[in-house]
Short mmCIF file of C-alpha atoms in Angstrom, two decimals:
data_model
loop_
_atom_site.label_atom_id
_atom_site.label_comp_id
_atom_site.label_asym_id
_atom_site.label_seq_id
_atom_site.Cartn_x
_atom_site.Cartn_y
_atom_site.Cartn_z
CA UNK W 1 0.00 0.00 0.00
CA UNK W 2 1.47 3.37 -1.03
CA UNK W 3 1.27 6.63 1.33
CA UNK W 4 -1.21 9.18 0.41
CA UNK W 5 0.04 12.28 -1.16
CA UNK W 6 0.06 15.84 0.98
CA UNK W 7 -0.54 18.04 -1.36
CA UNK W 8 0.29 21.71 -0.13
CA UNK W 9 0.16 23.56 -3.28
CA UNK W 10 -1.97 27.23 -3.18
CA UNK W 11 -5.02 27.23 -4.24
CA UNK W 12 -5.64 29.07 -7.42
CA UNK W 13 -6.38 32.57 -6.81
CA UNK W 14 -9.85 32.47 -8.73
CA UNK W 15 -10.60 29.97 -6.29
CA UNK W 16 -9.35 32.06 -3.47
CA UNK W 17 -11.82 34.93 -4.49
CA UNK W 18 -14.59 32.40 -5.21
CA UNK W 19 -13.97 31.38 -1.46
CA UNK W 20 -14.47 34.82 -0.04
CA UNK W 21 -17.49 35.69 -2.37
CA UNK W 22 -19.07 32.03 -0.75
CA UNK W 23 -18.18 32.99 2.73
CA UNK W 24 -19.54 36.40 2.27
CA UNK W 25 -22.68 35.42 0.52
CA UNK W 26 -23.25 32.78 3.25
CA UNK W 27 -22.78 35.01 5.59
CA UNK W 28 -26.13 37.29 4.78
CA UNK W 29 -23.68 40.19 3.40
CA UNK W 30 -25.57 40.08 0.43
CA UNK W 31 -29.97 39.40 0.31
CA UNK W 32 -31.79 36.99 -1.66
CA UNK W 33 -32.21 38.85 -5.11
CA UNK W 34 -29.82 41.63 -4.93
CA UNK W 35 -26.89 41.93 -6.84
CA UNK W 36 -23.11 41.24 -6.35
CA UNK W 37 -20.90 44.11 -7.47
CA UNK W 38 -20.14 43.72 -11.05
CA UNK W 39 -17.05 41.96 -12.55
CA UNK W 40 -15.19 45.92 -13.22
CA UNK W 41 -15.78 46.58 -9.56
CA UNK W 42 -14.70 42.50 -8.46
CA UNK W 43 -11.53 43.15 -10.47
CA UNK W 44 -10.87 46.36 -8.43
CA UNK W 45 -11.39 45.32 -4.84
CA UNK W 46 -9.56 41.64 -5.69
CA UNK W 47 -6.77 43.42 -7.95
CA UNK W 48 -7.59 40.47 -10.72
CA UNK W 49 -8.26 40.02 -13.89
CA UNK W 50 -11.80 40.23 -15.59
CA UNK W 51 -10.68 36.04 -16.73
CA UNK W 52 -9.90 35.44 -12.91
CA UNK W 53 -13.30 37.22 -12.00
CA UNK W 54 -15.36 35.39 -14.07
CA UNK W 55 -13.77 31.59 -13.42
CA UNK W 56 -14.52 32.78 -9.45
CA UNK W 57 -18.29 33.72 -10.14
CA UNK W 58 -18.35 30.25 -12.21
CA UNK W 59 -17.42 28.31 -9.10
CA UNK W 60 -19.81 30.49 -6.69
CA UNK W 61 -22.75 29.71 -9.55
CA UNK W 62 -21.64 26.35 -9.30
CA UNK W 63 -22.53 25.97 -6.13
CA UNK W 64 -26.08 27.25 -6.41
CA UNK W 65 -25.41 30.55 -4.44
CA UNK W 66 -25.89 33.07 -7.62
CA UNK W 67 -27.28 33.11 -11.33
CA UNK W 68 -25.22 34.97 -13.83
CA UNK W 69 -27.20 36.30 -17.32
CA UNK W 70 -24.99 38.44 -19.85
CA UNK W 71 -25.67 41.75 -19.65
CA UNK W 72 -27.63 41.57 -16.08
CA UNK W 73 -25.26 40.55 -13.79
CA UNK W 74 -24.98 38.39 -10.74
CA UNK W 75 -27.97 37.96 -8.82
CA UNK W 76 -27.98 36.33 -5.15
CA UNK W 77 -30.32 33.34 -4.94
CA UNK W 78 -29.37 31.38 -2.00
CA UNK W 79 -27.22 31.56 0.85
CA UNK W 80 -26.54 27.78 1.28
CA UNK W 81 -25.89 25.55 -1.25
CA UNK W 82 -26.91 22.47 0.63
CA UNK W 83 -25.00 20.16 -1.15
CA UNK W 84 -26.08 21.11 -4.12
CA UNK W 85 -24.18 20.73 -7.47
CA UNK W 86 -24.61 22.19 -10.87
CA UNK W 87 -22.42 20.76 -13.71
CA UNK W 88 -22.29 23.36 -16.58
CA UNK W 89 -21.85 21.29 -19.87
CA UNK W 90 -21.40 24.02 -22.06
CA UNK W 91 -18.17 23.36 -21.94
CA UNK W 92 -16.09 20.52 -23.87
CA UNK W 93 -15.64 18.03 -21.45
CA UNK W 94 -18.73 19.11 -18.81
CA UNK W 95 -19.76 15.56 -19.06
CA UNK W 96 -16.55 13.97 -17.96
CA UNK W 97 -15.93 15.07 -14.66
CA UNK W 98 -17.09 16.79 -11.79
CA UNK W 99 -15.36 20.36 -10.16
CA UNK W 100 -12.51 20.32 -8.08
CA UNK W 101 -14.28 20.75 -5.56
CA UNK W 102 -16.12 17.33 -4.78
CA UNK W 103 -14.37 14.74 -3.79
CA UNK W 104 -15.04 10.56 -3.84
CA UNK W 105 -14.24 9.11 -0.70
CA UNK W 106 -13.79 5.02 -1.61
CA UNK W 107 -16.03 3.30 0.78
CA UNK W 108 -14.90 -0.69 -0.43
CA UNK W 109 -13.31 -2.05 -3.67
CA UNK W 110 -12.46 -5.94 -4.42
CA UNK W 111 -12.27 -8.05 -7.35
CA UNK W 112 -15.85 -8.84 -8.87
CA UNK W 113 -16.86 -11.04 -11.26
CA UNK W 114 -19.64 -9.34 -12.64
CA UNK W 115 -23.16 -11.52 -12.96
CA UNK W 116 -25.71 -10.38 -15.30
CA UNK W 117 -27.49 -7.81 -13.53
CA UNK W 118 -24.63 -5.70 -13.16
CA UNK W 119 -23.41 -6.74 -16.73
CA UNK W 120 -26.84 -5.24 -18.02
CA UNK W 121 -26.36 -2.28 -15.72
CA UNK W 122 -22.49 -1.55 -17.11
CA UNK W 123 -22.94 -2.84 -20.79
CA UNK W 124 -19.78 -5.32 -20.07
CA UNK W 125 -20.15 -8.67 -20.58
CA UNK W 126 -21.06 -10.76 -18.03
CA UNK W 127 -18.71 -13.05 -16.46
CA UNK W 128 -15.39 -10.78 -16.83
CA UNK W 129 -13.51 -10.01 -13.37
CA UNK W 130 -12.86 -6.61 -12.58
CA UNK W 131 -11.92 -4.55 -9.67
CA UNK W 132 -15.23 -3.06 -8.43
CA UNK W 133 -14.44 0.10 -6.41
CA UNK W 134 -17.52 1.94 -4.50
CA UNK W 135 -17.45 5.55 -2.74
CA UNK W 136 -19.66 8.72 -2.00
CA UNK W 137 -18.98 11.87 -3.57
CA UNK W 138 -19.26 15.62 -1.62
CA UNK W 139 -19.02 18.74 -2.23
CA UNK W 140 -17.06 19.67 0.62
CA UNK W 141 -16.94 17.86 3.89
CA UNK W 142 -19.89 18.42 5.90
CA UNK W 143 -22.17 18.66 2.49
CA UNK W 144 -25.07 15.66 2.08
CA UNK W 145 -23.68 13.07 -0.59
CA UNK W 146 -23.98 14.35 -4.05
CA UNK W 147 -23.79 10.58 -5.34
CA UNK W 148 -22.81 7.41 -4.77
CA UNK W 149 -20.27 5.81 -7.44
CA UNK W 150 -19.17 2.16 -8.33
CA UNK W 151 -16.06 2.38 -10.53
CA UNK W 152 -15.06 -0.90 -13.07
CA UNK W 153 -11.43 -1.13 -13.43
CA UNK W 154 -9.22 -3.25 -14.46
CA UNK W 155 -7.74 -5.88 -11.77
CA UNK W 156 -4.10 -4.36 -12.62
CA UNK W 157 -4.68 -0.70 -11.28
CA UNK W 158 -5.85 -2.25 -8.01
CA UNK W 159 -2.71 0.05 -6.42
CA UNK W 160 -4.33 2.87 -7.86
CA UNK W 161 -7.55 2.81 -5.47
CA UNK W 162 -5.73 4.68 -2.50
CA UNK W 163 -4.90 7.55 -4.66
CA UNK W 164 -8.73 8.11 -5.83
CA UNK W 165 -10.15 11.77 -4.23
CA UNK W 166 -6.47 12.37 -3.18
CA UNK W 167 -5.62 14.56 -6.07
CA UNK W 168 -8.26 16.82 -7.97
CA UNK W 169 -10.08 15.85 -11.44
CA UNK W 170 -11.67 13.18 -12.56
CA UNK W 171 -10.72 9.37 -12.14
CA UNK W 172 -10.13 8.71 -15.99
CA UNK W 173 -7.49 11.72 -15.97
CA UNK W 174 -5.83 10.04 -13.08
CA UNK W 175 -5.90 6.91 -14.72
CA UNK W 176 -3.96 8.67 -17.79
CA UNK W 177 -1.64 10.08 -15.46
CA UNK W 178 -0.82 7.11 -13.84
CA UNK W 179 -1.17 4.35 -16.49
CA UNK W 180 0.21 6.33 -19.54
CA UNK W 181 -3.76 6.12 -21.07
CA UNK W 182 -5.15 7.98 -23.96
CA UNK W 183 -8.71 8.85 -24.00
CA UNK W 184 -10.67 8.71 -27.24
CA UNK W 185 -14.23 8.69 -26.59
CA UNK W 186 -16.51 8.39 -23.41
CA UNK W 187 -20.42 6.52 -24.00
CA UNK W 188 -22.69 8.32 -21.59
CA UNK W 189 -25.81 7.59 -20.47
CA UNK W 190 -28.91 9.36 -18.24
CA UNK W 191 -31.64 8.12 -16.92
CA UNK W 192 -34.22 8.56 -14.13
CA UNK W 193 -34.61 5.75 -11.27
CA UNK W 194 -35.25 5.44 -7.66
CA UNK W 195 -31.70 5.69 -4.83
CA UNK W 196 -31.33 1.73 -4.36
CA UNK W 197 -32.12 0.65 -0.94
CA UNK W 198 -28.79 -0.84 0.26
CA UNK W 199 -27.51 3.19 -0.59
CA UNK W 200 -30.30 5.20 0.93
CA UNK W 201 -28.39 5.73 4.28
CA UNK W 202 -24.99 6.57 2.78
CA UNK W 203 -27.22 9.39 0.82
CA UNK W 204 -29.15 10.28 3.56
CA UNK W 205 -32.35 9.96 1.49
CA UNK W 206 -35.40 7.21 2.03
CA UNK W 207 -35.01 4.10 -0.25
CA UNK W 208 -37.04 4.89 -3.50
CA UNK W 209 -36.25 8.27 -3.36
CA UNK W 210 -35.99 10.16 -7.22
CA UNK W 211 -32.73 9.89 -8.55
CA UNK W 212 -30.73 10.92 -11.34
CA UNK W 213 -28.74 7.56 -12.65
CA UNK W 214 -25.58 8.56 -14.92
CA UNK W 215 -23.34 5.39 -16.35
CA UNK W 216 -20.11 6.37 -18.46
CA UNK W 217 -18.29 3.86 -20.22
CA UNK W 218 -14.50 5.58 -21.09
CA UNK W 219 -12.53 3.84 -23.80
CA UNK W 220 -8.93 4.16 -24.79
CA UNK W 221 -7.39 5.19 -27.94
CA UNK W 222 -7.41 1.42 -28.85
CA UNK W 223 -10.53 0.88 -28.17
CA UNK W 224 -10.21 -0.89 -24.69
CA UNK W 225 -12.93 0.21 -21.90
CA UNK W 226 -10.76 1.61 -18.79
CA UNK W 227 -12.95 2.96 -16.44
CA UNK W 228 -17.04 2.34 -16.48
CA UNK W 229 -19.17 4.47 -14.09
CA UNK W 230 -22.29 3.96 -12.69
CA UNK W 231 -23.50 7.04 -10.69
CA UNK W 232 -26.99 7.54 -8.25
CA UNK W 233 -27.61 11.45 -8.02
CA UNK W 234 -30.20 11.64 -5.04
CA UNK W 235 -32.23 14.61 -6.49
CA UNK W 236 -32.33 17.82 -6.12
CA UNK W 237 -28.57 17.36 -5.10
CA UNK W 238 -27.27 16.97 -8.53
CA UNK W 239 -28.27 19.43 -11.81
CA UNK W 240 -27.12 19.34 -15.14
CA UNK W 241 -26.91 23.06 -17.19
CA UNK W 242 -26.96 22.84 -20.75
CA UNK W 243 -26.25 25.72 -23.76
CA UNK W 244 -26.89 24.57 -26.88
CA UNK W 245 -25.82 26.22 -29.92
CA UNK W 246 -27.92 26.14 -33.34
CA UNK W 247 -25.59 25.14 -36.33
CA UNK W 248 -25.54 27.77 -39.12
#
C-alpha cells in the first residue's frame, strides 16, 4: 500500500476569491435577489483580472449561491448551497468530470466477477472479473452526498484505489496520469430511477427516493474500456446546465 500524497500547493487565486465571495454570501452580506458588485468593480477590490473574476463567479454559480445572465449581472439566490451541485456542460468536457471541488471518498473495492445484472447495468459482458471500487462523492466535507459511485477497473490498477479523491479531477485523468492512457471517446448515459435501498443511508435519502442515474463507459485510444461508471444522483442534489448552440 502506497502513502497518500500531501498536497500543499496554493489554491488558485480564482478559487481564493470564489472562497471569499461564498463565505460572504453565506454570511447574509448580500440578500436573496440583490446583486453582487459587477465583474469591473470584483476586479478592483480583488486586484484580478476580468478572466480570474469570471472563473470565481463560475465556481460560486456552481454551487447554487448566484445566477449569472450576460448583460444583467450576478444575482444572489441562495445563501446555502446544501449540497447542491450544478455541472455546466457548455463546456467541452462538462460531461466527464465533476469540479474540483467534490471529492469521492472510496467506501470498499475488491475483485468482482460481474453476474448479469450488473453486466446489463455496465454494458460489459457478463462473467469478466474486474476490480469493483464503490465511494460517495461531496461537495465539501460536511455537504449531504452528491452521489454514490461504483467504478469498473481493471484488476491491474488495483494500487491505484488509494490515490482516488487524493488529487483533484476526474478518475479517468488520473488513470492517464498514472497508467500512460489515452482517452478517445466516453459513451454516456442518463436516466431517471429510484436511490437503491442498500444506498439510501450513505445518501441520507429514504429508499425509492428520485434519482438521477448517470453510467459512463470511457474507452482508450485502442478501443479498450478503462474505467465504467455507474453514478446515483439523489435529487435535487445533482443538476445538469446545458447551452446549446444552433448550427448555421
Amino acid at each position: 500500500m502506497t502513502a497518500r500524497k500531501d498536497i500543499t500547493a496554493p489554491r488558485p487565486r480564482y478559487r481564493q476569491i470564489a472562497d471569499a465571495l461564498r463565505a460572504e454570501i453565506r454570511g447574509g452580506q448580500y440578500a436573496i435577489g440583490t446583486m453582487l458588485p459587477t465583474e469591473t468593480e470584483l476586479c478592483g477590490r480583488f486586484q484580478a483580472s476580468r478572466h480570474t473574476i469570471r472563473e470565481a463567479l463560475r465556481l460560486v454559480e456552481d454551487a447554487g449561491l448566484v445566477a449569472r445572465r450576460q448583460g444583467s449581472g450576478t444575482t444572489i439566490i441562495a445563501h446555502d448551497d446544501a449540497g447542491r451541485l450544478v455541472q455546466d456542460i457548455s463546456r467541452v468536457g462538462g460531461l466527464l468530470q465533476y469540479p474540483d471541488e467534490t471529492r469521492l471518498s472510496v467506501l470498499r473495492a475488491q475483485e468482482s466477477v460481474l453476474d448479469d445484472e450488473s453486466s446489463a447495468l455496465m454494458n460489459m459482458p457478463a462473467g469478466e472479473t474486474w476490480l469493483r471500487v464503490e465511494g460517495i462523492r461531496r461537495l465539501h466535507g460536511t455537504a449531504p452526498p452528491i452521489c454514490f459511485t461504483t467504478l469498473l477497473l481493471p484488476p491491474a490498477f488495483a494500487a491505484f484505489v488509494e490515490e482516488i479523491g487524493q488529487e483533484p479531477g476526474p478518475v479517468y485523468a488520473l488513470l492517464e496520469r498514472r497508467f500512460g492512457l489515452r482517452l478517445a471517446s466516453v459513451d454516456v448515459e442518463l436516466s431517471a430511477g429510484g436511490v437503491p435501498a442498500p444506498q439510501a443511508a450513505l445518501l441520507e435519502v429514504e429508499a425509492g427516493a428520485p434519482a438521477l442515474m448517470i453510467r459512463r463507459r470511457y474507452i482508450d485510444a485502442t478501443g479498450r474500456v478503462f474505467e465504467v461508471s455507474h453514478s446515483c444522483h439523489p435529487a435535487p442534489r445533482f443538476h445538469y446546465r446545458a447551452t446549446l448552440r444552433r448550427e448555421l
